Every structure is written in C-alpha cells, then in structure tokens.
Amino acid sequence: MADLSVNIGELKLKNPVLTASGTFGYGIEYADFMDLSRIGGIFVKGTTLHPREGNDYPRMAETPSGMLNAVGLQNKGVNYFISAIYPKIKDIDTCMMVNVSGSTVEDYAACAEKINELDKIPAIELNISCPNVKQGGMAFGTNCAGASEVIKAVRKVYHKTLIVKLSPNVTDITEIAKTAEAEGADAVSLINTLMGMAIDIERRKPVLSTVTGGLSGPCVKPVALRMVYQTYKAIKIPIIGLGGISNWKDAIEFILAGATAIQIGTYNFVDPTVSVKVVEGINEYLDKNGFQSVRELIGGLEV
Ligand SMILES: Cc1cc2nc3c(=O)[nH]c(=O)nc-3n(C[C@H](O)[C@H](O)[C@H](O)COP(=O)(O)O)c2cc1C
C-alpha cells in the first residue's frame, strides 16, 4: 500500500482527501454514513465572530452539473461553536479545521484568535472569497490590498497552520495567491464558488433571493483545475485544490496540476460517502502505477 500522507504547514494529514466547508456540516452529521477517520480532514461550516441568519429563501438552485447557493454564511457564531460544537467534534479521529469568515478585518482576527485557543483544531481556513455576503467576504479576496490587510491581521493573532481560501471571481488568481504567501499563509485553497445566476422565466424574476449566487459542482471543475495549475507555477506554499471533484480521477487530476491535497464539496450531497471512495481510488491508482507515495504525483503533469 502506498503512503498517502501529505504535509500542509504543520499539519500531517493521513491522506490528501478533505471535505469542503459548508458541504459537510461539522462532520458528525456524516458519521452514520461513513467512518470519518478514513479521510484526511474536515473543514467545518463557515464560522463568524457573531451569529449570522444567512440570506432569505430561496437560496439554492440546481443547474446542469452543479448548483447555485446563496446561503450567506448562516451560523451561530464562534462562541456557540466553542461551547456547543467543539466538545462534540474534538475527538473525531481526523484533522478538524475551521473555516473562518467575517465582515471586517477586526471580526476575522477576533474569530481566529478565539479558535487559536482550541487544542484540537490545528488549522483554520480563512474564507476571503464568499460571494454571498453583502459586506466583506469576497471583497477582501478580490484585490491584493484587501487580502493583504486581512491575512496580516489574522497572522498576528493566529499561530497555527493558516490556510487562505481564494476566490475564482478575479482576473488573475495567482496575484492573490502570491499576496497570501507573502503575508505568511501556510497554504492556499482554491476555488470557492463562481458567481452565477438563474432566472425563473414564468415569474420573470431571479431564482435566488439574492439575485446572484455561487456556482459549484462538476461544472466548475475545468475552471478550478486551470486555476490550480496556474497557481502552482506562481507560489511555493502548498495548494489545496477543490471545485467540482466527484471521483478519484478528478482528485488525481488536481494533484497532477499541483495540489498537495484536495477537498470535496457539492458532491457530498450526491453521495455522502464519496470522500472515502476517493481515498480508495487514489490508493489503487498509486499501486497500479508503481508510486510509493502520493507526494510523488504532486505537480507531476507533463506539459
Ligand atoms: C451549500 C454550500 C455552502 C458553502 N459554504 C461555504 C462556507 O461556509 N465557507 C467556504 O469557504 N466555502 C463554502 N462553500 C464553498 C465550498 O466549500 C467549495 O469551495 C465550492 O463549493 C467548490 O467546491 P465543490 O464544487 O466541490 O462544491 C459552500 C458551498 C456550498 C455548495
């Protein structure tokens, strides 16, 4: 059996298959379907300093090979996470990581500082790329000055592995990735959802209450893969690739393009056990092709 372990910052992941924030709850919701210890890690739901109601309904719409969402970071806030959720998830036998969002630089930093205190959370993923909140969110992730300001503030108070999640809704994602690296991020994850919309022609109104929303699922995979490929050539810190992954072959594509690890998002809604199947598929691929370790594959694309 090949060695599936990979390193990201100070994290030593047992394998490179992670689940994406907002699509896997707090992990425990999936424990009846699969053995959570089989995957490399879990990014829990987006967490903010203060509770957020999220956007009005309707906030989801199906699209060909994907979906639009405008959930808007609904969550009960970081204090609730610490008191009510953390005790339930802290002993799950995989790497538990928190996705942190905010509306202001101060909010991001205050939320990260609180999570820094939690022993069993070895990393955060800073979401500077959510397209579904009016204030903040993606605004920080679509220009280098905004990204720099928020990462700098968080880096000062957060002393563990810091992953910055990038928005694809930019002209050149490599510029934002370089900024994240320069400000001390240990890794970047990409991509968050792509801005899209849908129209109900009978009502002649937008389908989503917010008019626009974030597109995800298999339809975004080629865009995500291209961005991982470009970013791999631009930075030295590890990349966590995601966007449209639905099987182990997709995962291998991302790793060949330069991803050290991958995340599975929307496809968890189609098959709640997909992440374990991807671990098994990667393992078989490595054995069949004579690789000792998954690390030999990273960035192995021959162009
Ligand atoms: C319903 C839903 C909720 C999401 N919530 C978050 C979130 O809270 N924080 C975040 O960084 N990304 C969030 N995302 C984005 C996903 O983590 C992921 O980046 C994106 O969906 C692309 O991957 P996929 O095509 O595999 O789903 C959400 C996506 C969906 C579909």
Coordinates of C-alpha atoms and ligand atoms in Angstrom, one line a residue:
M1 CA 0.0 0.0 0.0
A2 CA 1.3 3.4 -1.0
D3 CA 2.0 6.2 1.5
L4 CA -0.9 8.6 1.3
S5 CA 0.3 11.1 3.9
V6 CA 0.9 14.8 3.0
N7 CA 2.1 17.8 4.9
I8 CA 0.5 21.3 4.9
G9 CA 2.2 23.8 7.1
E10 CA 2.5 22.0 10.4
L11 CA -0.3 19.5 9.6
K12 CA 0.5 15.9 8.9
L13 CA -2.6 14.6 7.1
K14 CA -3.1 10.8 6.8
N15 CA -4.2 11.3 3.3
P16 CA -5.0 14.2 0.9
V17 CA -8.8 13.9 0.8
L18 CA -10.6 16.6 2.8
T19 CA -14.2 17.8 2.8
A20 CA -15.1 21.3 1.9
S21 CA -16.6 23.9 4.2
G22 CA -20.4 24.3 4.0
T23 CA -21.0 20.9 2.5
F24 CA -20.1 18.6 5.3
G25 CA -21.7 20.2 8.4
Y26 CA -19.5 19.7 11.4
G27 CA -18.6 16.2 10.3
I28 CA -20.7 14.5 12.9
E29 CA -23.7 14.7 10.6
Y30 CA -21.9 12.2 8.2
A31 CA -20.8 9.8 10.9
D32 CA -23.7 7.4 10.2
F33 CA -22.8 7.1 6.6
M34 CA -19.0 6.6 6.8
D35 CA -16.0 6.2 9.0
L36 CA -14.8 9.8 9.4
S37 CA -11.3 8.5 10.4
R38 CA -10.7 7.3 6.8
I39 CA -10.4 10.8 5.4
G40 CA -7.5 13.2 5.8
G41 CA -9.6 16.1 7.3
I42 CA -12.7 18.1 7.6
F43 CA -13.3 21.8 7.1
V44 CA -16.3 22.6 9.2
K45 CA -19.0 25.1 8.3
G46 CA -18.1 28.8 7.9
T47 CA -17.8 30.4 11.3
T48 CA -18.0 34.1 12.1
L49 CA -17.5 36.2 15.2
H50 CA -21.2 37.0 15.6
P51 CA -24.2 34.8 14.7
R52 CA -25.5 35.2 11.2
E53 CA -29.0 34.5 9.9
G54 CA -27.9 33.8 6.3
N55 CA -29.9 35.1 3.3
D56 CA -33.6 34.8 2.6
Y57 CA -35.0 31.7 0.8
P58 CA -34.8 30.6 -2.0
R59 CA -31.1 30.3 -1.7
M60 CA -30.3 27.2 -3.6
A61 CA -30.9 26.3 -7.3
E62 CA -30.0 23.3 -9.3
T63 CA -28.0 23.9 -12.5
P64 CA -26.7 21.5 -15.2
S65 CA -24.0 19.5 -13.5
G66 CA -24.0 21.7 -10.4
M67 CA -25.8 24.1 -8.1
L68 CA -26.1 27.7 -7.1
N69 CA -26.2 28.7 -3.5
A70 CA -26.6 31.9 -1.6
V71 CA -26.7 30.5 2.0
G72 CA -24.8 33.6 3.2
L73 CA -22.7 32.0 6.0
Q74 CA -25.5 31.1 8.3
N75 CA -24.0 30.1 11.6
K76 CA -24.5 30.7 15.4
G77 CA -21.1 32.4 15.8
V78 CA -17.8 31.4 17.2
N79 CA -18.8 31.4 20.9
Y80 CA -21.5 28.9 20.2
F81 CA -19.1 26.8 18.2
I82 CA -16.7 26.7 21.1
S83 CA -19.2 25.9 23.8
A84 CA -21.7 23.6 21.9
I85 CA -19.9 22.1 18.8
Y86 CA -16.2 21.8 19.7
P87 CA -16.8 19.3 22.6
K88 CA -18.7 17.0 20.2
I89 CA -16.1 17.1 17.4
K90 CA -12.8 17.4 19.1
D91 CA -12.2 13.7 19.4
I92 CA -13.1 12.8 15.8
D93 CA -10.0 10.9 14.5
T94 CA -9.1 13.1 11.6
C95 CA -7.8 16.6 11.2
M96 CA -10.6 19.0 12.2
M97 CA -10.3 22.5 10.7
V98 CA -12.5 25.6 11.0
N99 CA -13.4 27.9 8.1
V100 CA -13.4 31.5 9.3
S101 CA -15.3 34.3 7.7
G102 CA -16.0 37.9 8.6
S103 CA -17.3 41.3 7.5
T104 CA -14.5 43.4 8.8
V105 CA -10.8 42.8 9.4
E106 CA -11.3 43.1 13.1
D107 CA -14.0 40.4 13.0
Y108 CA -11.8 37.9 11.1
A109 CA -8.9 38.5 13.6
A110 CA -11.1 38.2 16.7
C111 CA -12.7 35.0 15.5
A112 CA -9.3 33.5 14.5
E113 CA -7.9 34.4 17.9
K114 CA -10.6 32.5 19.7
I115 CA -10.1 29.4 17.6
N116 CA -6.4 29.6 18.2
E117 CA -7.1 28.6 21.8
L118 CA -8.7 25.3 20.8
D119 CA -6.2 22.4 21.2
K120 CA -7.8 20.0 18.8
I121 CA -8.2 22.5 15.9
P122 CA -4.7 22.6 14.3
A123 CA -5.6 24.9 11.4
I124 CA -8.1 27.5 10.1
E125 CA -9.1 28.2 6.6
L126 CA -9.7 31.9 6.1
N127 CA -12.6 32.4 3.7
I128 CA -11.8 35.7 1.9
S129 CA -13.9 34.5 -1.0
C130 CA -17.6 34.1 -0.1
P131 CA -19.7 35.7 -2.9
N132 CA -22.9 35.6 -0.8
V133 CA -22.4 38.3 1.8
K134 CA -23.0 41.9 1.1
Q135 CA -20.3 43.3 3.2
G136 CA -16.8 41.8 3.4
G137 CA -16.3 38.2 2.3
M138 CA -15.3 38.2 -1.3
A139 CA -14.5 41.9 -1.1
F140 CA -11.3 41.0 0.7
G141 CA -10.3 38.3 -1.7
T142 CA -10.7 40.1 -5.0
N143 CA -7.9 42.6 -4.6
C144 CA -4.4 42.2 -3.2
A145 CA -4.7 45.2 -0.8
G146 CA -7.8 43.7 0.9
A147 CA -6.3 40.2 1.0
S148 CA -3.1 41.5 2.5
E149 CA -4.9 43.5 5.2
V150 CA -7.0 40.7 6.5
I151 CA -4.3 38.0 6.3
K152 CA -1.8 40.2 8.1
A153 CA -4.3 40.9 10.9
V154 CA -5.1 37.2 11.3
R155 CA -1.5 36.1 11.1
K156 CA -0.7 38.3 14.1
V157 CA -3.1 36.5 16.4
Y158 CA -3.3 33.0 14.9
H159 CA -0.2 30.9 15.5
K160 CA -1.1 27.5 13.9
T161 CA -1.5 26.5 10.3
L162 CA -3.2 29.2 8.3
I163 CA -4.8 28.3 5.0
V164 CA -6.3 31.1 2.9
K165 CA -9.2 30.2 0.6
L166 CA -9.2 32.1 -2.6
S167 CA -12.0 33.4 -4.9
P168 CA -12.1 32.5 -8.5
N169 CA -14.0 35.7 -9.3
V170 CA -10.9 37.6 -10.2
T171 CA -8.9 38.3 -13.3
D172 CA -5.7 36.7 -12.1
I173 CA -5.9 34.4 -9.1
T174 CA -2.1 34.0 -8.9
E175 CA -1.7 37.6 -7.8
I176 CA -3.9 37.0 -4.8
A177 CA -2.1 33.7 -4.1
K178 CA 1.2 35.5 -4.1
T179 CA -0.1 38.1 -1.7
A180 CA -1.3 35.3 0.7
E181 CA 2.1 33.7 0.5
A182 CA 3.9 37.0 1.2
E183 CA 1.7 37.7 4.2
G184 CA 2.6 34.4 5.9
A185 CA -0.2 32.0 4.8
D186 CA 1.0 28.3 5.1
A187 CA -1.2 27.2 2.2
V188 CA -3.9 28.4 -0.1
S189 CA -7.1 26.6 -1.0
L190 CA -8.9 27.2 -4.3
I191 CA -11.5 27.6 -5.5
N192 CA -14.6 29.0 -3.7
T193 CA -17.7 29.2 -5.8
L194 CA -18.0 31.1 -9.1
M195 CA -20.6 34.0 -9.3
G196 CA -23.6 33.0 -11.3
M197 CA -27.4 33.4 -11.5
A198 CA -30.6 31.8 -12.7
I199 CA -33.9 33.3 -13.9
D200 CA -37.4 32.0 -13.5
I201 CA -38.9 32.9 -16.8
E202 CA -42.6 32.4 -15.7
R203 CA -42.2 34.9 -12.9
R204 CA -39.6 36.8 -14.8
K205 CA -37.6 37.1 -11.5
P206 CA -34.3 35.8 -10.3
V207 CA -34.5 32.3 -8.8
L208 CA -32.3 33.2 -5.8
S209 CA -33.5 35.9 -3.3
T210 CA -30.0 37.5 -3.6
V211 CA -30.2 37.5 -7.5
T212 CA -26.7 36.1 -7.8
G213 CA -25.1 33.2 -6.0
G214 CA -22.1 30.8 -6.0
L215 CA -21.8 28.1 -8.6
S216 CA -20.3 24.8 -7.6
G217 CA -20.2 21.1 -8.5
P218 CA -18.8 19.2 -11.5
C219 CA -19.5 22.1 -13.9
V220 CA -16.8 24.2 -12.3
K221 CA -14.0 21.6 -12.4
P222 CA -12.2 22.7 -15.5
V223 CA -12.0 26.3 -14.2
A224 CA -10.8 25.2 -10.8
L225 CA -8.2 22.8 -12.3
R226 CA -6.8 25.6 -14.6
M227 CA -6.5 27.9 -11.6
V228 CA -4.6 25.3 -9.5
Y229 CA -2.3 24.7 -12.4
Q230 CA -1.6 28.4 -12.8
T231 CA -1.2 29.0 -9.1
Y232 CA 1.2 26.0 -8.7
K233 CA 3.6 27.8 -11.0
A234 CA 3.4 31.1 -9.1
I235 CA 3.9 30.1 -5.4
K236 CA 5.9 27.8 -3.2
I237 CA 3.5 27.1 -0.4
P238 CA 1.1 24.1 -0.8
I239 CA -2.2 24.3 -2.6
I240 CA -5.4 22.6 -1.6
G241 CA -7.4 22.1 -4.8
L242 CA -11.2 22.0 -5.0
G243 CA -14.1 22.7 -7.3
G244 CA -16.2 20.0 -8.9
I245 CA -14.4 16.9 -7.6
S246 CA -16.7 14.0 -7.8
N247 CA -14.4 10.9 -8.0
W248 CA -10.8 9.7 -7.5
K249 CA -9.9 10.5 -11.1
D250 CA -10.8 14.2 -10.6
A251 CA -8.6 14.1 -7.5
I252 CA -5.6 12.7 -9.3
E253 CA -6.0 15.5 -12.0
F254 CA -5.9 18.2 -9.3
I255 CA -2.8 16.6 -7.7
L256 CA -1.0 16.3 -11.0
A257 CA -1.9 20.0 -11.6
G258 CA -0.1 20.9 -8.4
A259 CA -2.5 20.3 -5.5
T260 CA -0.9 18.7 -2.3
A261 CA -4.4 17.9 -1.0
I262 CA -8.0 18.2 -2.4
Q263 CA -11.4 18.9 -1.0
I264 CA -14.8 17.5 -2.0
G265 CA -17.8 19.9 -1.6
T266 CA -21.0 19.7 -3.5
Y267 CA -20.6 16.0 -4.4
N268 CA -21.1 15.1 -0.7
F269 CA -24.8 16.0 -1.3
V270 CA -25.0 13.4 -4.2
D271 CA -23.0 10.6 -2.4
P272 CA -22.2 11.2 1.3
T273 CA -19.5 8.5 1.1
V274 CA -17.7 9.9 -1.9
S275 CA -14.7 11.1 0.1
V276 CA -13.8 7.5 1.3
K277 CA -14.2 6.2 -2.3
V278 CA -11.8 8.9 -3.5
V279 CA -9.2 7.8 -0.8
E280 CA -9.5 4.2 -2.0
G281 CA -9.3 5.2 -5.7
I282 CA -6.2 7.2 -5.2
N283 CA -4.6 4.3 -3.3
E284 CA -5.4 1.9 -6.1
Y285 CA -4.1 4.3 -8.8
L286 CA -0.8 4.7 -6.9
D287 CA -0.3 0.9 -6.5
K288 CA -1.2 0.2 -10.1
N289 CA 1.2 2.8 -11.4
G290 CA 4.1 1.9 -9.1
F291 CA 4.2 5.0 -6.9
Q292 CA 5.4 4.6 -3.3
S293 CA 3.8 7.9 -2.2
V294 CA 1.1 10.3 -3.3
R295 CA 3.7 13.0 -2.9
E296 CA 5.5 11.8 -6.0
L297 CA 2.4 12.8 -8.0
I298 CA 2.1 16.5 -6.9
G299 CA 2.6 18.8 -9.8
G300 CA 3.6 15.8 -11.9
L301 CA 1.8 17.0 -15.0
E302 CA 3.9 16.8 -18.2
V303 CA 3.1 19.7 -20.5
Ligands
LIG1 C1 -24.2 25.0 0.2 C2 -22.8 25.5 0.2 C3 -22.3 26.2 1.3 C4 -20.9 26.6 1.3 N1 -20.4 27.3 2.4 C5 -19.1 27.7 2.4 C6 -18.6 28.3 3.6 O1 -19.2 28.5 4.6 N2 -17.3 28.7 3.5 C7 -16.5 28.5 2.4 O2 -15.3 28.8 2.4 N3 -17.0 27.9 1.3 C8 -18.3 27.5 1.3 N4 -18.8 26.8 0.2 C9 -17.9 26.6 -1.0 C10 -17.3 25.2 -1.0 O3 -16.6 24.9 0.2 C11 -16.4 25.0 -2.2 O4 -15.4 25.9 -2.2 C12 -17.2 25.1 -3.5 O5 -18.5 24.6 -3.4 C13 -16.4 24.5 -4.7 O6 -16.3 23.1 -4.5 P1 -17.3 21.9 -5.0 O7 -17.6 22.2 -6.4 O8 -16.6 20.6 -4.7 O9 -18.5 22.1 -4.2 C14 -20.1 26.4 0.2 C15 -20.6 25.7 -0.9 C16 -21.9 25.2 -0.9 C17 -22.4 24.4 -2.1

